[in-house]
Short mmCIF file of C-alpha atoms in Angstrom, two decimals:
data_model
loop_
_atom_site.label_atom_id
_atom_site.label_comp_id
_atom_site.label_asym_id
_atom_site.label_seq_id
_atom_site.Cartn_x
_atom_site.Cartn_y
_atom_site.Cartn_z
CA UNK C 386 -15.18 38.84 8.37
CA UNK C 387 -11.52 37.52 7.62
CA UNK C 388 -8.78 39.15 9.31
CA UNK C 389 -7.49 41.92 7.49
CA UNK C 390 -3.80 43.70 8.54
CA UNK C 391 -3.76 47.27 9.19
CA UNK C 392 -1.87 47.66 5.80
CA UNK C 393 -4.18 45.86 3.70
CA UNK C 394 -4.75 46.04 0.73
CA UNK C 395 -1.12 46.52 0.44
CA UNK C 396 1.49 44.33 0.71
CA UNK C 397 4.63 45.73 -0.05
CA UNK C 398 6.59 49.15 0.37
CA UNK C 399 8.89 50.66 -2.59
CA UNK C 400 11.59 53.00 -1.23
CA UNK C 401 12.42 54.76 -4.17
CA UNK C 402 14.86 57.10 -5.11
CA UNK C 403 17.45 58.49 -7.44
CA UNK C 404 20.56 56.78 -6.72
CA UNK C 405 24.34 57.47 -6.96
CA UNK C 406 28.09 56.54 -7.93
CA UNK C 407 29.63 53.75 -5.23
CA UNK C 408 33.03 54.09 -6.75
CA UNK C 409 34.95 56.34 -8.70
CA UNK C 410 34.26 54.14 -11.89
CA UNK C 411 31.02 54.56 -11.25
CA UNK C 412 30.64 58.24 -11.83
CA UNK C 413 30.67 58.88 -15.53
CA UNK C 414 28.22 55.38 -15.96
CA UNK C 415 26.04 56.84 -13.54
CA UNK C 416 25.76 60.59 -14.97
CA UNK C 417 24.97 58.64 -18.64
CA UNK C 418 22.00 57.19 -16.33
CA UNK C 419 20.71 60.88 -15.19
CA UNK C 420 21.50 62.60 -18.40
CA UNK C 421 20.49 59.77 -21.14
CA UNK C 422 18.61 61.21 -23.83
CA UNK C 423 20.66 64.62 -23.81
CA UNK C 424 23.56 63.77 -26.01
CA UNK C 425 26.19 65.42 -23.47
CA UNK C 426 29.63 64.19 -23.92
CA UNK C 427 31.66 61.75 -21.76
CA UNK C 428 34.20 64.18 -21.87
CA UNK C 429 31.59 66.81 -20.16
CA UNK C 430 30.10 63.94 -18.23
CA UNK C 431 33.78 63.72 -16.47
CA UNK C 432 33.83 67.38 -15.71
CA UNK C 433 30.22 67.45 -14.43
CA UNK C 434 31.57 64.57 -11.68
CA UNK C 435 34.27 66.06 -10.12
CA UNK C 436 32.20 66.91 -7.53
CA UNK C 437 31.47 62.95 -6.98
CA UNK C 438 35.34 62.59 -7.65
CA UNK C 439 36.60 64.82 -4.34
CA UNK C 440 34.52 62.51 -2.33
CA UNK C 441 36.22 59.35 -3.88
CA UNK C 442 33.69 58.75 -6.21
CA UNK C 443 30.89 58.04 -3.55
CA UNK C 444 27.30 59.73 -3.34
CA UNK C 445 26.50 58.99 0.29
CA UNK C 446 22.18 58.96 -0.92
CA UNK C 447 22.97 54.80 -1.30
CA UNK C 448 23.72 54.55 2.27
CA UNK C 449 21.94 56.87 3.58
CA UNK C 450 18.55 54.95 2.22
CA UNK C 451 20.21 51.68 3.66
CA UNK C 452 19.85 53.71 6.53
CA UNK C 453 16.39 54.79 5.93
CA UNK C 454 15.61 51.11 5.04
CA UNK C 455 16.72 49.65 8.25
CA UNK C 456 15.08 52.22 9.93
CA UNK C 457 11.62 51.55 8.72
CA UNK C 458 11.75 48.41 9.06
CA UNK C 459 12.77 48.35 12.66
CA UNK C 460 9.73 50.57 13.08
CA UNK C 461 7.15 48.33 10.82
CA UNK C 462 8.57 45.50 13.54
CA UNK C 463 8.05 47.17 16.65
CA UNK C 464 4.63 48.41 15.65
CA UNK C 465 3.74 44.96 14.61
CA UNK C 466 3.22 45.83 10.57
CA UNK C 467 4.51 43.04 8.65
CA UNK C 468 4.71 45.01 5.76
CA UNK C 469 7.86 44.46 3.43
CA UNK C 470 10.50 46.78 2.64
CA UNK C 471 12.05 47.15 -0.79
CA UNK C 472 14.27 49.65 -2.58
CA UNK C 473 14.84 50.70 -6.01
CA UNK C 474 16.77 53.81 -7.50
CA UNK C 475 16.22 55.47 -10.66
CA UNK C 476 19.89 55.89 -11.52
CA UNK C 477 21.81 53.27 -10.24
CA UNK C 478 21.96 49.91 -8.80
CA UNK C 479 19.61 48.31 -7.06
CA UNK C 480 17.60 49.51 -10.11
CA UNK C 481 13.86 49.78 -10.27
CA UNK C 482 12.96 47.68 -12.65
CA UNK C 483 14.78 44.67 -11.03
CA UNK C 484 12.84 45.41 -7.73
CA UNK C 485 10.04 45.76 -9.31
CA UNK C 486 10.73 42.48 -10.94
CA UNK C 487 11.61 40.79 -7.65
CA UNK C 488 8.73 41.99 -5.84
CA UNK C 489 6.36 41.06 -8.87
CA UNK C 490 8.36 37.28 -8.71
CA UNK C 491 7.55 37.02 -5.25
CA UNK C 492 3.87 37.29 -5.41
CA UNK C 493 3.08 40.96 -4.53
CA UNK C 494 0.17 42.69 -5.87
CA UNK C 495 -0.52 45.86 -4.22
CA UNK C 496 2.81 48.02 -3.81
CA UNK C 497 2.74 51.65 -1.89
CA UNK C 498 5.41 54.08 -3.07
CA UNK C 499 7.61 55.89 -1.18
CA UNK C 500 9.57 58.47 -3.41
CA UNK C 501 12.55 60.37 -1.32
CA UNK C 502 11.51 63.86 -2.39
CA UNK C 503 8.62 65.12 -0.09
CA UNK C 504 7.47 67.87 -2.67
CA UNK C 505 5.32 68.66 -5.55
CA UNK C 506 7.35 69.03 -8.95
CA UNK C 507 8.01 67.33 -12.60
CA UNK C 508 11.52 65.72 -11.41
CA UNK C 509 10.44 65.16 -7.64
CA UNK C 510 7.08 63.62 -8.15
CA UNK C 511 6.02 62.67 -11.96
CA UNK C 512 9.13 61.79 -13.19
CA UNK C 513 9.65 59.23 -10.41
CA UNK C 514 5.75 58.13 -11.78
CA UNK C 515 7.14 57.92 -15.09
CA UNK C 516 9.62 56.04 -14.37
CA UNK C 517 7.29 53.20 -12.55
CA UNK C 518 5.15 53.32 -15.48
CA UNK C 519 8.55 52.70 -17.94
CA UNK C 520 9.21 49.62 -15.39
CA UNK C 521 5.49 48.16 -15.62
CA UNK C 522 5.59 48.09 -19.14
CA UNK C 523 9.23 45.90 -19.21
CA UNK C 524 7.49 43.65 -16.83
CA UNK C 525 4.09 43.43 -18.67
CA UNK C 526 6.74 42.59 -22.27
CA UNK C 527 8.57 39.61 -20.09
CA UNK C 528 4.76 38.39 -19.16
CA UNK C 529 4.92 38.61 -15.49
CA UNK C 530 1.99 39.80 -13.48
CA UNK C 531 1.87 43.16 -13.10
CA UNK C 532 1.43 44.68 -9.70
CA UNK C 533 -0.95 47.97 -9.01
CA UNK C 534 1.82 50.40 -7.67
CA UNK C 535 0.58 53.29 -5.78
CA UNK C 536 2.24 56.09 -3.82
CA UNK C 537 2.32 58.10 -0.68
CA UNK C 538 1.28 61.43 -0.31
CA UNK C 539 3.02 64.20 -0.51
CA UNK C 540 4.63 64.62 3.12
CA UNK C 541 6.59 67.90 3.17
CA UNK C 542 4.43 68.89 5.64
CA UNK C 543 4.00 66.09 8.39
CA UNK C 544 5.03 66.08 11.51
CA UNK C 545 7.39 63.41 11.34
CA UNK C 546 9.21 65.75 8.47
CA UNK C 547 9.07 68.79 9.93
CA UNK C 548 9.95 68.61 13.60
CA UNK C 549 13.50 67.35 13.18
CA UNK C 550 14.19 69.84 10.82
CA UNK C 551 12.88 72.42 13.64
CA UNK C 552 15.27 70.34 16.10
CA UNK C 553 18.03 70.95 13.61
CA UNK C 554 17.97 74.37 13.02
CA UNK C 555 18.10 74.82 16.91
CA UNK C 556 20.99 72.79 17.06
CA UNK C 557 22.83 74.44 14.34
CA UNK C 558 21.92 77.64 15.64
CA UNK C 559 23.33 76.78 18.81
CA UNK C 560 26.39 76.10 17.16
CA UNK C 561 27.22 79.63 16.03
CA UNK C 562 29.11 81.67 18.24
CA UNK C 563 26.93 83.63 20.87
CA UNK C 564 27.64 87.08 19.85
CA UNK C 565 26.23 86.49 16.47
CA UNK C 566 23.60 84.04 17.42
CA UNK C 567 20.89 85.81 18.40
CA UNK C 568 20.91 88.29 15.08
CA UNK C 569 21.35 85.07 12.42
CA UNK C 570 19.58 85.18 9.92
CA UNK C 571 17.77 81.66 8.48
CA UNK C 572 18.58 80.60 4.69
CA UNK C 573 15.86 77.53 4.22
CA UNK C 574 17.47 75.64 0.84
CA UNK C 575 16.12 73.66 -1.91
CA UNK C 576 17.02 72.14 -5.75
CA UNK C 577 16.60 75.12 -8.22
CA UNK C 578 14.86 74.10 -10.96
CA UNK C 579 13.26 76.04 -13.84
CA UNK C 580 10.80 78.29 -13.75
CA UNK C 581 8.61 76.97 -16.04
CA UNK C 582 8.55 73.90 -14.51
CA UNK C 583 8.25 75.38 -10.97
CA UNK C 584 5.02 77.40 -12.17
CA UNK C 585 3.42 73.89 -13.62
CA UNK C 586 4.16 72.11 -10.27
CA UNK C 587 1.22 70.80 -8.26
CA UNK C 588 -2.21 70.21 -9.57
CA UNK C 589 -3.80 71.99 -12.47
CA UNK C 590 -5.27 74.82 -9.73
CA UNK C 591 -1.78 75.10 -8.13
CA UNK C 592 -0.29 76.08 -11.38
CA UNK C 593 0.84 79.98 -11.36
CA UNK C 594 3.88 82.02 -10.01
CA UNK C 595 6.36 79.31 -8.70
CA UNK C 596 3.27 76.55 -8.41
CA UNK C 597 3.26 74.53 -5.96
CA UNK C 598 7.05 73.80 -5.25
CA UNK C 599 7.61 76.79 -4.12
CA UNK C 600 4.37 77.59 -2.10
CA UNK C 601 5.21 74.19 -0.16
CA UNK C 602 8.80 75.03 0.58
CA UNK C 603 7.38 78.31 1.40
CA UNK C 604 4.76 76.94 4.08
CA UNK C 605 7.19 74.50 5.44
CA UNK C 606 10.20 76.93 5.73
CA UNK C 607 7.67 79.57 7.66
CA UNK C 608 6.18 76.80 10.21
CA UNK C 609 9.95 76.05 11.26
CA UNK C 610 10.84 79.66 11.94
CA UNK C 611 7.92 79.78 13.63
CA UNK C 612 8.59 76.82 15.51
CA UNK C 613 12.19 78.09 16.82
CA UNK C 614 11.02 81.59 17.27
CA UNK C 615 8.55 79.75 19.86
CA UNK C 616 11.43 77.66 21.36
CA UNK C 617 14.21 80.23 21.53
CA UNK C 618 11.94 83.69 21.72
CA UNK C 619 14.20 85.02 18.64
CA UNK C 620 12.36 86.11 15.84
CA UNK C 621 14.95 85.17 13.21
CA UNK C 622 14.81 86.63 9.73
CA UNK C 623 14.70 84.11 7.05
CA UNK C 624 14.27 83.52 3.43
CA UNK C 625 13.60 80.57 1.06
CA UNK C 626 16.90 79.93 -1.19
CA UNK C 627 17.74 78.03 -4.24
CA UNK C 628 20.95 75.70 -4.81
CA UNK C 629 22.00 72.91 -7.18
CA UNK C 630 21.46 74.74 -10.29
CA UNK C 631 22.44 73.22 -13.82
CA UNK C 632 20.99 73.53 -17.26
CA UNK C 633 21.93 76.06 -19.85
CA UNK C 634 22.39 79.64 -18.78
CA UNK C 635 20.05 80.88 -21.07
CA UNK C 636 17.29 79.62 -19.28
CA UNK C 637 15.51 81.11 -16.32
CA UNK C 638 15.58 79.06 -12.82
CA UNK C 639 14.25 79.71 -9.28
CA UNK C 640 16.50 82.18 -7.43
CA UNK C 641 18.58 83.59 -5.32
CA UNK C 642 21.67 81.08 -5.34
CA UNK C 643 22.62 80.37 -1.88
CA UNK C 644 26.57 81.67 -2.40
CA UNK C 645 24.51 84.90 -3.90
CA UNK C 646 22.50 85.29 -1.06
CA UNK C 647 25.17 84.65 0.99
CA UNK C 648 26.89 87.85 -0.23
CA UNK C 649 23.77 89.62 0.09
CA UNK C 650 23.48 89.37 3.51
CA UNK C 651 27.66 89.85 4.40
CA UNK C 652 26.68 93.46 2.14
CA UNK C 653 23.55 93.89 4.63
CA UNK C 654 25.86 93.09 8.00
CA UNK C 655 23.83 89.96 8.62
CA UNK C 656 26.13 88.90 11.93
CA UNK C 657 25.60 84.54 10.99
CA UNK C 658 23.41 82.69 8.40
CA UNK C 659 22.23 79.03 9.03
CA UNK C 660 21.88 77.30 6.29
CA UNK C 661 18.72 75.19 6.49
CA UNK C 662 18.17 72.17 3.55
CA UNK C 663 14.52 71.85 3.96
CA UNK C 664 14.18 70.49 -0.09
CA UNK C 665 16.58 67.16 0.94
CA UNK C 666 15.47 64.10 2.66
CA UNK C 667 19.27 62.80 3.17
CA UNK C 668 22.62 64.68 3.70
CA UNK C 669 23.66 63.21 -0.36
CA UNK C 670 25.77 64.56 -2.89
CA UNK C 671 23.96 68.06 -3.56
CA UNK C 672 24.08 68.75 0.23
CA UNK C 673 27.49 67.41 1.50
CA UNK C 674 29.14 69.62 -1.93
CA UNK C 675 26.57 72.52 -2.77
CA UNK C 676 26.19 73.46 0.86
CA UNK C 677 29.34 72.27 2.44
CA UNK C 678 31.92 72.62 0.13
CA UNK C 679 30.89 75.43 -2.44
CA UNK C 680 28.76 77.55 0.27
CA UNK C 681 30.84 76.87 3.32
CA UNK C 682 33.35 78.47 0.78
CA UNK C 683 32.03 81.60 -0.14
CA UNK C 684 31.35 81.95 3.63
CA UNK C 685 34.58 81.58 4.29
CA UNK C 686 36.17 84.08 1.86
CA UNK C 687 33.40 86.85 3.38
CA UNK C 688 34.31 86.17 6.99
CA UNK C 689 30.57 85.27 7.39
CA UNK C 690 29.96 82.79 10.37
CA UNK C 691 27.46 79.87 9.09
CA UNK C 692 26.39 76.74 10.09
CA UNK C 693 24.40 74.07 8.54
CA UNK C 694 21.66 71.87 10.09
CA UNK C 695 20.97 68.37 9.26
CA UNK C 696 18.39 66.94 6.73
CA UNK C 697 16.11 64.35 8.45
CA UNK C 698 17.48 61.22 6.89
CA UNK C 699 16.98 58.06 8.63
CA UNK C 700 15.64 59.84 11.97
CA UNK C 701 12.74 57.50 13.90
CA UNK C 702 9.99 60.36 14.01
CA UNK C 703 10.35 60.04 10.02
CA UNK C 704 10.37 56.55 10.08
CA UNK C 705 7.16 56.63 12.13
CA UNK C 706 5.26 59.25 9.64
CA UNK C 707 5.62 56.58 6.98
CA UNK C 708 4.29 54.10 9.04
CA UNK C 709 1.45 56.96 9.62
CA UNK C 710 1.09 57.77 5.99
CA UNK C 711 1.01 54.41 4.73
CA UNK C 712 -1.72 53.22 7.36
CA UNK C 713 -3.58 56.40 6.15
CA UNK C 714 -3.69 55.41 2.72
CA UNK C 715 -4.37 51.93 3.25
CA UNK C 716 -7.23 52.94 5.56
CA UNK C 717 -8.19 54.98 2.64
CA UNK C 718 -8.34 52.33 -0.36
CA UNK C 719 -10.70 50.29 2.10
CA UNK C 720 -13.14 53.68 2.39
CA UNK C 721 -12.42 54.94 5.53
CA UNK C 722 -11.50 58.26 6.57
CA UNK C 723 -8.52 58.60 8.41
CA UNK C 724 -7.39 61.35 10.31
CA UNK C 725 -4.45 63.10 8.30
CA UNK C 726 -1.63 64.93 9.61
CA UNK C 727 -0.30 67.89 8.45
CA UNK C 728 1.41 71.39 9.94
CA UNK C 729 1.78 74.69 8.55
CA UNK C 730 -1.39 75.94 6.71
CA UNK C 731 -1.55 74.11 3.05
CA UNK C 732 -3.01 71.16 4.57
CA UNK C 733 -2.39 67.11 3.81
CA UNK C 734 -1.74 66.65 -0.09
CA UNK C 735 -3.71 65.03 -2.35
CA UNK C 736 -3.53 61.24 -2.38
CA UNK C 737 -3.52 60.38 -6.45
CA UNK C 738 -1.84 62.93 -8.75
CA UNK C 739 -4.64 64.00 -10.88
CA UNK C 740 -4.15 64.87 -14.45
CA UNK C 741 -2.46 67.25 -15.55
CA UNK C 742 -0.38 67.63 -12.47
CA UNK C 743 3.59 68.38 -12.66
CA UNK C 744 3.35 68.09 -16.42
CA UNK C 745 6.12 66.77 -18.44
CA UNK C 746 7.77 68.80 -22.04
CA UNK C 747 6.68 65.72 -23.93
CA UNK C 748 3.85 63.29 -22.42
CA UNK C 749 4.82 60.35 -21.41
CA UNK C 750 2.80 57.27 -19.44
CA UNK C 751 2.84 58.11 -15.71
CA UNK C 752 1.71 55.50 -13.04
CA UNK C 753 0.05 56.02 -9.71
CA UNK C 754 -1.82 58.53 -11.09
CA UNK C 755 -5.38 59.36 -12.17
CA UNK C 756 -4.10 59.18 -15.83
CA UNK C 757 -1.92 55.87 -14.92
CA UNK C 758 -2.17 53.14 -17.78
CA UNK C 759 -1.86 50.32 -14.47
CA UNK C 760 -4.57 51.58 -12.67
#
């Protein structure tokens, strides 16, 4: 038989993600980008990104996936995987459609996905599809070849993920003072987003009372408290919190608020909170100003002692569970039946979004799915 890579039949990786402002003159163009197709004012647009504007107009997600990029491909080299690594954002420059375009140009055929959200919803998981499935068809009208795109698993529960976030939380705990350490309580954070589209996330069978965003964050938030009660002996309370809201009022979205819980527990005599972003791949914007600014605020003005631990961003053990995953789904496309890791007690996720799953308000073509129209 010919000689056949461990990565085969794939031969390129997409890191892609949402994107973010560079430059303060980059803000309003940018939230056009994310909010296109809502007829918000620039005038509102401006308001919306002050948040972007107190850190000079710079999301760090761009260079925090340069990070991530140079990190996986320092671990493709070392393991000997000549696999490469591109990078396209949904949002903002480099764009997806031009890597797509590149990496169509220069001859690949068989593209694995990597999305930077590591859980089941609409806007983590098919509206990244949707958006591969809007760049396919631009490429198929300028009548280049059109590469089969595919993408990872679901990985909010792999090793890789999860231990550093268990590392972190010890760290940050260890941070806190010691007469309130021992008696903090654990705040495990993630993206609000609505209701109804929280209770149609996952597969058809997942759909139901939060779906299957928030049974995942549940699962993964449990398996680290249970991992530093094991490492520290301290049973720590915690609770799975919501941050990042936005929409109109009017309409219902996962809760509590994390400056609302935060006040709960002050009211309760919680001694110290740590604030743990389990729902965020990277320290960006929604971290470094939801959590650190606004939170670390309303801390403040209560006199409660918190502390934040670190997302996992470019950290080697993640780098080395894509590697994993992506030599488990290659292994899988050539019939074989890898061994798939997973902690906590959900199990590894499916590896093609079947229909129906994460639905969208209005259908729209989806690919690296079972319903993909570039299968």
């Amino acid at each position: 038989m010919p000689y056949q890579p461990a990565h085969a039949p794939y031969d390129a990786l997409l890191l892609l993600s949402f994107g973010g402002p560079e430059g303060p003159d980059d803000v309003v163009p940018f939230l056009e980008n994310v909010t296109r197709g809502r007829g918000i004012p620039r005038e509102r647009l401006k308001e919306v990104g002050q948040h972007y504007f107190l850190f000079g107009g710079v999301s760090p997600i761009n260079d925090q996936n340069r990070a991530l990029l140079a990190a996986l491909r320092e671990d493709f080299a070392a393991h000997g995987l000549d696999l490469p690594v591109y990078w396209g954002n949904r949002n903002w420059a480099p764009y997806l459609t031009d890597t797509l375009r590149e990496m169509a140009r220069a001859g690949h055929r068989r593209v694995l996905t990597l999305t930077t959200s590591a859980y089941a919803s609409y806007s983590g998981c098919r509206q990244y599809r949707e958006n591969l499935a809007d760049a396919l068809a631009t490429l198929a009208d300028e009548g280049l070849p059109l590469p089969r795109v595919d993408k990872l698993r679901h990985y909010f529960n792999h090793p890789g993920f999860v231990r550093p976030m268990v590392d972190a939380t010890l760290e940050a705990l260890a941070r806190l003072p010691e007469d309130v350490r021992a008696g903090a309580h654990l705040a495990f954070t993630t993206h609000s987003i609505p209701t109804a589209a929280a209770d149609t996330s996952g597969t058809p069978q997942d759909h139901g009372d939060g779906g299957a965003y928030v049974a995942e964050h549940l699962d993964v938030a449990r398996t680290v408290a249970d991992a530093v009660r094991a490492e520290t002996g301290v049973d720590h309370p915690w609770q799975l919190v919501y941050q990042s809201r936005s929409g109109a009022p009017h309409i219902p979205w996962l809760e509590p608020d994390i400056c609302d819980h935060l006040e709960e527990q002050h009211g309760k005599g919680v001694p110290a909170v740590v604030m743990v972003p389990i729902g965020f791949v990277s320290d960006h914007m929604e971290v470094k100003y939801d959590l650190d600014t606004e939170a670390a605020a309303k801390a403040a003005e209560l006199g409660l002692p918190v502390t934040r631990a670190a997302t996992v961003g470019a950290d080697p053990r993640f780098a080395a569970a894509v590697r994993e995953l992506v030599l488990e789904r290659a292994a899988s496309e050539r019939g074989e039946r890898p061994e798939r890791c997973a902690l906590g007690a959900l199990g590894p996720s499916h590896d093609l979004c079947p229909v129906g799953c994460c639905p969208a308000r209005a259908p729209r073509p989806a690919a690296a799915g079972a319903d993909s129209p570039y299968a």
